[in-house]
JSON list of C-alpha atoms in Angstrom, two decimals:
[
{"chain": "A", "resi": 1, "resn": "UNK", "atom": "CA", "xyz": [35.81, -35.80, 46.06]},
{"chain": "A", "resi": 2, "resn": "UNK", "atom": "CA", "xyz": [37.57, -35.91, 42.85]},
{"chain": "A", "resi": 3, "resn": "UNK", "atom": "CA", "xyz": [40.66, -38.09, 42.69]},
{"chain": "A", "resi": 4, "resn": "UNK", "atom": "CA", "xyz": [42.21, -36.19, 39.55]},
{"chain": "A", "resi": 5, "resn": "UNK", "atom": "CA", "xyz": [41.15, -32.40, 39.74]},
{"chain": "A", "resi": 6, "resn": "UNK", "atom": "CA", "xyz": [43.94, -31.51, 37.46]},
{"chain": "A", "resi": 7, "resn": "UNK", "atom": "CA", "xyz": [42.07, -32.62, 34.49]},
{"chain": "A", "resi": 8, "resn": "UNK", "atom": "CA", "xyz": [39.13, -30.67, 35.05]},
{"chain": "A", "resi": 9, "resn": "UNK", "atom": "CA", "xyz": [40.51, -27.70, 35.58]},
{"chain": "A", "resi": 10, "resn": "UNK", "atom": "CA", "xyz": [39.18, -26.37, 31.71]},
{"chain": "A", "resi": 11, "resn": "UNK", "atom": "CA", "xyz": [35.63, -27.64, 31.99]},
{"chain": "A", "resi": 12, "resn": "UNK", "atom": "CA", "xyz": [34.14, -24.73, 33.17]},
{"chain": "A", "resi": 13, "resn": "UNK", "atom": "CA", "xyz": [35.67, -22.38, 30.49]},
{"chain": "A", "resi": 14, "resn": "UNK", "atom": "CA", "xyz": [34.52, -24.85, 28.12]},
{"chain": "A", "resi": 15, "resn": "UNK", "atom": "CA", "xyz": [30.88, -25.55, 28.98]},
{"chain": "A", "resi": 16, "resn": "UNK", "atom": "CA", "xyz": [30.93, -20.81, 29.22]},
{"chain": "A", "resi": 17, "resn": "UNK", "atom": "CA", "xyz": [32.17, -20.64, 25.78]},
{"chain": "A", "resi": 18, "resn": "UNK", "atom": "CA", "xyz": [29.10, -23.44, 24.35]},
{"chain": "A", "resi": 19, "resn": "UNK", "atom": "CA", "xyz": [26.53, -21.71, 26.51]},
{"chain": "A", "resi": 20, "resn": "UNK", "atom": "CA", "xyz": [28.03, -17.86, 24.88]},
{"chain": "A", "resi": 21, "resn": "UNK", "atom": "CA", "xyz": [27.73, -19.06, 21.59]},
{"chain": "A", "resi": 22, "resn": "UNK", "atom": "CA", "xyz": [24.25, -20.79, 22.39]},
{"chain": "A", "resi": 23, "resn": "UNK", "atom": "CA", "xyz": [22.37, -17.75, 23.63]},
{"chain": "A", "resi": 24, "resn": "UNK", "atom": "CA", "xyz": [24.48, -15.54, 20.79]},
{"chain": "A", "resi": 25, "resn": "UNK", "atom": "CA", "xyz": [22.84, -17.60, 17.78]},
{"chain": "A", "resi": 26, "resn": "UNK", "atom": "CA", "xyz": [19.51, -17.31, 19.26]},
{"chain": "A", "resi": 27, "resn": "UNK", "atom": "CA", "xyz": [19.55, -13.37, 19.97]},
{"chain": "A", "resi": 28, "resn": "UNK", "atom": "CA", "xyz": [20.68, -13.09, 16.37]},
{"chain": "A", "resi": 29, "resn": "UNK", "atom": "CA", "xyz": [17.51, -15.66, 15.36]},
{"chain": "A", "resi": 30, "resn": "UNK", "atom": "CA", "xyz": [15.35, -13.31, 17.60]},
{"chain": "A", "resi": 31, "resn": "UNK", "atom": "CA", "xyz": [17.13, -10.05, 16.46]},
{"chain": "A", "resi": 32, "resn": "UNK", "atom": "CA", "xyz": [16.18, -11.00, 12.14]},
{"chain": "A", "resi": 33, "resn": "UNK", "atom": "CA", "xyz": [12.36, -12.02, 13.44]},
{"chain": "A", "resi": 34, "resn": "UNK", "atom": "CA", "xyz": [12.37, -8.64, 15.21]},
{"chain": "A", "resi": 35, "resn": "UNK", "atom": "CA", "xyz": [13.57, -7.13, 12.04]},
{"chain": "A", "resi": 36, "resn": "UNK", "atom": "CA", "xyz": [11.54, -9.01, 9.36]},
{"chain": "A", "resi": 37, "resn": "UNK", "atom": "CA", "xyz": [8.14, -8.05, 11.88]},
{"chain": "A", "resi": 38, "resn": "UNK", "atom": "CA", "xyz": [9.01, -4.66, 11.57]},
{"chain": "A", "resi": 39, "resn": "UNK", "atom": "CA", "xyz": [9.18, -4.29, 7.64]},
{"chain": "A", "resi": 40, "resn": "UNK", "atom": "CA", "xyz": [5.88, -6.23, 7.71]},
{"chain": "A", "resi": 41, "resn": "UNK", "atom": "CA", "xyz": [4.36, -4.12, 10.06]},
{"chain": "A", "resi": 42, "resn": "UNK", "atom": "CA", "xyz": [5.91, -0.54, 8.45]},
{"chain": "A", "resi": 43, "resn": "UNK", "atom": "CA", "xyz": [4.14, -2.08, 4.79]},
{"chain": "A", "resi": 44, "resn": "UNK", "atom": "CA", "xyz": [0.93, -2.49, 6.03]},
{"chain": "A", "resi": 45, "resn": "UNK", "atom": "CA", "xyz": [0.70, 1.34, 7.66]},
{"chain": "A", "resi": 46, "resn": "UNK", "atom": "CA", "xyz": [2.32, 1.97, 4.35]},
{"chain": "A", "resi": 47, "resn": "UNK", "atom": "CA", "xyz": [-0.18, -0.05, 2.20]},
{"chain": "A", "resi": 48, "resn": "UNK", "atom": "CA", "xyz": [-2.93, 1.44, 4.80]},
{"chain": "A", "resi": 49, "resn": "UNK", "atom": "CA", "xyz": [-2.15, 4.81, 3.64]},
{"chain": "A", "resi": 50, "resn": "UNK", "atom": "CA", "xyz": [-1.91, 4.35, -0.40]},
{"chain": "A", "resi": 51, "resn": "UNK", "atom": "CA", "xyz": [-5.21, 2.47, -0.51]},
{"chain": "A", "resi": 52, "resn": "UNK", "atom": "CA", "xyz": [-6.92, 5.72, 1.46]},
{"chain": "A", "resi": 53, "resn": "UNK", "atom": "CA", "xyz": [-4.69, 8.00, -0.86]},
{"chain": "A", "resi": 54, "resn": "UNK", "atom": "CA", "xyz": [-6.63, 5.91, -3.70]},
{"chain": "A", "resi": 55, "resn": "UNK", "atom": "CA", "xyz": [-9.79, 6.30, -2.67]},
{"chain": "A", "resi": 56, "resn": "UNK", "atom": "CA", "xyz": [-9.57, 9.70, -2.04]},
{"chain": "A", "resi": 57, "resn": "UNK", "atom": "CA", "xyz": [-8.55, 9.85, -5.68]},
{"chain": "A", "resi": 58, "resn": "UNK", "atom": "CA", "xyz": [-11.51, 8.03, -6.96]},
{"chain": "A", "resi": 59, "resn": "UNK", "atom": "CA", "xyz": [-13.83, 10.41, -4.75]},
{"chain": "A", "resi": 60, "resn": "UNK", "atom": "CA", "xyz": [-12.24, 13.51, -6.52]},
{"chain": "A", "resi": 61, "resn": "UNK", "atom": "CA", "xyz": [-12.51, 11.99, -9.79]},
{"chain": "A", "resi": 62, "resn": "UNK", "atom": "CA", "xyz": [-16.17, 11.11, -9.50]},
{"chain": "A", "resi": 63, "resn": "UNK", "atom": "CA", "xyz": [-16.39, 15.12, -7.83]},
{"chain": "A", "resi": 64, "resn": "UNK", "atom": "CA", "xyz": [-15.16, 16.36, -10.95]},
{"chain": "A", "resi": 65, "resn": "UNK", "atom": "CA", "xyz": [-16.83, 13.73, -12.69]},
{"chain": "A", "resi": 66, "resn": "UNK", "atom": "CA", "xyz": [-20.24, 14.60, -11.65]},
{"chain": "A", "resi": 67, "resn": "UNK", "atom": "CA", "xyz": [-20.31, 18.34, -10.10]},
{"chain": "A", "resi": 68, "resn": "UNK", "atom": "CA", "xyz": [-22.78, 19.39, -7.20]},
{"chain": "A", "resi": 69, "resn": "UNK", "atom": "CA", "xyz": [-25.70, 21.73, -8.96]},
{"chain": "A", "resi": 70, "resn": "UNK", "atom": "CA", "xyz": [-24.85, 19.63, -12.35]},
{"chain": "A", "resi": 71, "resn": "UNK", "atom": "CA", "xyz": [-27.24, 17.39, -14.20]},
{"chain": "A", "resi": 72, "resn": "UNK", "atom": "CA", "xyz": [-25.36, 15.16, -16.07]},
{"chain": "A", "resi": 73, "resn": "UNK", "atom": "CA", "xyz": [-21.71, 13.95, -16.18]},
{"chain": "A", "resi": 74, "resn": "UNK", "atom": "CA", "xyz": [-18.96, 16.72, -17.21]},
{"chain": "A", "resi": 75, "resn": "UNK", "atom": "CA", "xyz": [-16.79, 14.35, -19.25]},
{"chain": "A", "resi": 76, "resn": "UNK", "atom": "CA", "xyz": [-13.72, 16.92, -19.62]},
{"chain": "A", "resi": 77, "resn": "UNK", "atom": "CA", "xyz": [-12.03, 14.88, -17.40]},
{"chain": "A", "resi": 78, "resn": "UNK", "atom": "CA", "xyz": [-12.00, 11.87, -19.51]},
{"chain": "A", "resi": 79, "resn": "UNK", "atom": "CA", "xyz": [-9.87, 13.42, -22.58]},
{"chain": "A", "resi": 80, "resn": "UNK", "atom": "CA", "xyz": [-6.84, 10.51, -21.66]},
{"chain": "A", "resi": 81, "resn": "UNK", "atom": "CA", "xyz": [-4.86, 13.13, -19.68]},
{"chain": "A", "resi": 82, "resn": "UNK", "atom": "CA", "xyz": [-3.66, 11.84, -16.21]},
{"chain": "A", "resi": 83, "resn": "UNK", "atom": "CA", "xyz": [-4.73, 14.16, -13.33]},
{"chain": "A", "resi": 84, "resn": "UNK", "atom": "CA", "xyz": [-2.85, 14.33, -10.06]},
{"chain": "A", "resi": 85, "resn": "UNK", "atom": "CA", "xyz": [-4.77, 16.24, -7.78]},
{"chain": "A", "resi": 86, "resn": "UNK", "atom": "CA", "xyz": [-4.01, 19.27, -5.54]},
{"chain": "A", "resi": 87, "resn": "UNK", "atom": "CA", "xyz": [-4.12, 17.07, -2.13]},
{"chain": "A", "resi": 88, "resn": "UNK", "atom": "CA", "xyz": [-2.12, 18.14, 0.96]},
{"chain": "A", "resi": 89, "resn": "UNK", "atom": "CA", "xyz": [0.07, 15.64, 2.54]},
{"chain": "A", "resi": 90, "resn": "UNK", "atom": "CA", "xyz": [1.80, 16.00, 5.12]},
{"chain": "A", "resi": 91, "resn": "UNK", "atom": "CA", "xyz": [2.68, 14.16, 7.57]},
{"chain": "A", "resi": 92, "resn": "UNK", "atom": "CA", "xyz": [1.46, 11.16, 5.63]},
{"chain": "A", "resi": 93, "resn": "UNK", "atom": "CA", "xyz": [4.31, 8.88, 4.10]},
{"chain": "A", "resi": 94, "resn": "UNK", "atom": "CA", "xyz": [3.30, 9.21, 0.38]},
{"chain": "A", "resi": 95, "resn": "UNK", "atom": "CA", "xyz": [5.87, 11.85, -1.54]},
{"chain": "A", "resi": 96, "resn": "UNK", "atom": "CA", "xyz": [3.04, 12.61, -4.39]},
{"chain": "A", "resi": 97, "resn": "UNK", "atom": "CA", "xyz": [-0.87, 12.75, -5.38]},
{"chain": "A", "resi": 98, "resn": "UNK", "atom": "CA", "xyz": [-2.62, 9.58, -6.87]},
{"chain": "A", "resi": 99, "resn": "UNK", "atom": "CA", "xyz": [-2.61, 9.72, -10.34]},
{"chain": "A", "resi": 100, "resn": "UNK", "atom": "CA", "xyz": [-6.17, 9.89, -11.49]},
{"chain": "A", "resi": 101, "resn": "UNK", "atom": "CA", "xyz": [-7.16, 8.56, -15.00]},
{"chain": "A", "resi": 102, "resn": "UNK", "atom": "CA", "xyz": [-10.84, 8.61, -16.76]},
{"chain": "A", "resi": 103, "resn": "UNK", "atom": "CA", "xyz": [-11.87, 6.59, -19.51]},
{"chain": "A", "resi": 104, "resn": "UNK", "atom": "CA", "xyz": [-15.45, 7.26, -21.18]},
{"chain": "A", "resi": 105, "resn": "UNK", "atom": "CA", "xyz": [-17.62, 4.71, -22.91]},
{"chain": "A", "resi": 106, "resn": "UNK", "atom": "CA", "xyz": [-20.48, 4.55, -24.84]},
{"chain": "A", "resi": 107, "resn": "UNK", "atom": "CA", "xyz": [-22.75, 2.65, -25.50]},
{"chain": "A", "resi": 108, "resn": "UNK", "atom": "CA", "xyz": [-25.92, 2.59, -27.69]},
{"chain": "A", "resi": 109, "resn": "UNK", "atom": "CA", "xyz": [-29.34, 1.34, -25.94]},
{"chain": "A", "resi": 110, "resn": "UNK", "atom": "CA", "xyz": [-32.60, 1.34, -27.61]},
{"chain": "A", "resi": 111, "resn": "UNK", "atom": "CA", "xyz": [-31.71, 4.65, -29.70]},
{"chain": "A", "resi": 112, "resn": "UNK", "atom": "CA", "xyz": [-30.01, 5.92, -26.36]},
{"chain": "A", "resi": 113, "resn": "UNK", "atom": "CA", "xyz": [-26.27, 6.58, -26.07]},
{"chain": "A", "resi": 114, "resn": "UNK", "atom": "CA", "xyz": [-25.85, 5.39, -22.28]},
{"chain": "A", "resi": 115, "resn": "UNK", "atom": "CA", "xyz": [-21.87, 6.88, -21.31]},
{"chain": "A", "resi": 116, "resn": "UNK", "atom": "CA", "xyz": [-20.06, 5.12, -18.45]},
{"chain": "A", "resi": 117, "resn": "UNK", "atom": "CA", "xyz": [-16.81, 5.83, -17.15]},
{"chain": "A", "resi": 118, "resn": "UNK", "atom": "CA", "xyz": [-14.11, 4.47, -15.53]},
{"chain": "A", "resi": 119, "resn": "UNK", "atom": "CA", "xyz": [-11.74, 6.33, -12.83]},
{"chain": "A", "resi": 120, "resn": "UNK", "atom": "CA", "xyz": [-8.42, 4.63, -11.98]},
{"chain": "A", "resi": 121, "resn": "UNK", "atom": "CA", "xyz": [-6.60, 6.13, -9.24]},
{"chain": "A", "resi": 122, "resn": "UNK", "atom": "CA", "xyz": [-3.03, 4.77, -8.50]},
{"chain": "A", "resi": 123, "resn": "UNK", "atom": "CA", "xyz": [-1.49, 6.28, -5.43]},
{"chain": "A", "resi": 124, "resn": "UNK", "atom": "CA", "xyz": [2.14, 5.18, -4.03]},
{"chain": "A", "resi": 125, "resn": "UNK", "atom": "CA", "xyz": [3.55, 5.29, -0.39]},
{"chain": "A", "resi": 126, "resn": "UNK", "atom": "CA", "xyz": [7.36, 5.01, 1.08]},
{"chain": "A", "resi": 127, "resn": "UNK", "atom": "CA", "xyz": [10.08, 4.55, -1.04]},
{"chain": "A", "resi": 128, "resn": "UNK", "atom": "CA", "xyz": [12.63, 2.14, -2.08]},
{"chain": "A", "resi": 129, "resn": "UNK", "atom": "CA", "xyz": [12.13, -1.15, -1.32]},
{"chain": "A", "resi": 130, "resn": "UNK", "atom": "CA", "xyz": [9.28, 0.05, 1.14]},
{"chain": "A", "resi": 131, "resn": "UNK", "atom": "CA", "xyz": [7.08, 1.24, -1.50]},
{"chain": "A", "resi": 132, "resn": "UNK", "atom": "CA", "xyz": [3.69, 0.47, -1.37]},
{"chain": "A", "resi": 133, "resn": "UNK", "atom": "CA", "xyz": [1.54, 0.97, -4.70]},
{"chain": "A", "resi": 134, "resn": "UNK", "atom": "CA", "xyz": [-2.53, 0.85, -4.68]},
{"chain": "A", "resi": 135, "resn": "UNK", "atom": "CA", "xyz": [-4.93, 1.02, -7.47]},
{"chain": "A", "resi": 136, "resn": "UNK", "atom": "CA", "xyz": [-8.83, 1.79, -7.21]},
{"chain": "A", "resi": 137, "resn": "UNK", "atom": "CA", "xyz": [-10.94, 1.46, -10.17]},
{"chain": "A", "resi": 138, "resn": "UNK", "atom": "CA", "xyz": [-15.02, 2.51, -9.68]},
{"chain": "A", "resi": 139, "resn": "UNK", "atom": "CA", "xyz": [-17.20, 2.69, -12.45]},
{"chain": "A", "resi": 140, "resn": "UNK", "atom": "CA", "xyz": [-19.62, 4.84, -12.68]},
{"chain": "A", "resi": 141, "resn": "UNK", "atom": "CA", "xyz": [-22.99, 5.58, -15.15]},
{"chain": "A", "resi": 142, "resn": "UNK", "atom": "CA", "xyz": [-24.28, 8.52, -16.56]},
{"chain": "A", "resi": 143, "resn": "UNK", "atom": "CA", "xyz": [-28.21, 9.07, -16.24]},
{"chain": "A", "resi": 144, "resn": "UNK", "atom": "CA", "xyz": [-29.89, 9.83, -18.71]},
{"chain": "A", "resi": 145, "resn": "UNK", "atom": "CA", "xyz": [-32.03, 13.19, -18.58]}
]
């Protein structure tokens, strides 16, 4: 076979060692891909879940906004004050309410005042550095009677 096995005795615990550090640098290339795809994925549920938190916001403002049985627009919400409000949450990822905000303007229109509004509804989900913030705007016009 081999005339001078003495000198090969060290190639096998050699070529072990290169092939251990090989498939160690790649499980630790996989393990941060595995990591990074699961903050990406846990933001997006997150971000899911504030942007329905929003809209829910927006759909109470406009509620309060505009009442069932109501002609008109009851503009008490728009006095500047922020509003969070009284949602249940649980189970859901997001610590608070959206923050609901109305602004009123008007406008006059061929000897009409014509009154829009705008709802803003910020709602935030996770915390720290997984915190997801959404904002909805809608607009919205008062009829006139």
């Amino acid at each position: 076979m081999y005339r001078n096995q003495v000198k090969q005795k060290g190639n096998l615990l050699i070529m072990s060692v290169v092939v251990m550090v090989a498939v160690g640098y790649l499980s630790l290339n996989l393990l941060k891909v595995e990591t990074s795809n699961h903050d990406t994925v846990s933001k997006e549920v997150l971000g899911t879940q504030a942007w329905f938190l929003a809209h829910s916001g927006v759909e109470w403002g406009l509620v309060q906004l505009f009442p069932l049985g109501q002609s008109g627009a009851d503009d008490t919400i728009c006095d500047g004050n922020i509003r969070n409000p009284n949602m249940q949450l649980d189970n859901s990822g997001c610590r608070t309410a959206p923050q609901v905000e109305c602004e009123q303007t008007s406008i006059r229109y061929q000897d009409n005042d014509i009154n829009y509004f705008k709802i803003t509804s910020t709602a935030s989900c996770g915390s720290g550095i997984n915190e997801v913030t959404r904002v909805q705007e809608v607009w919205a016009k008062e009829i006139g009677q």
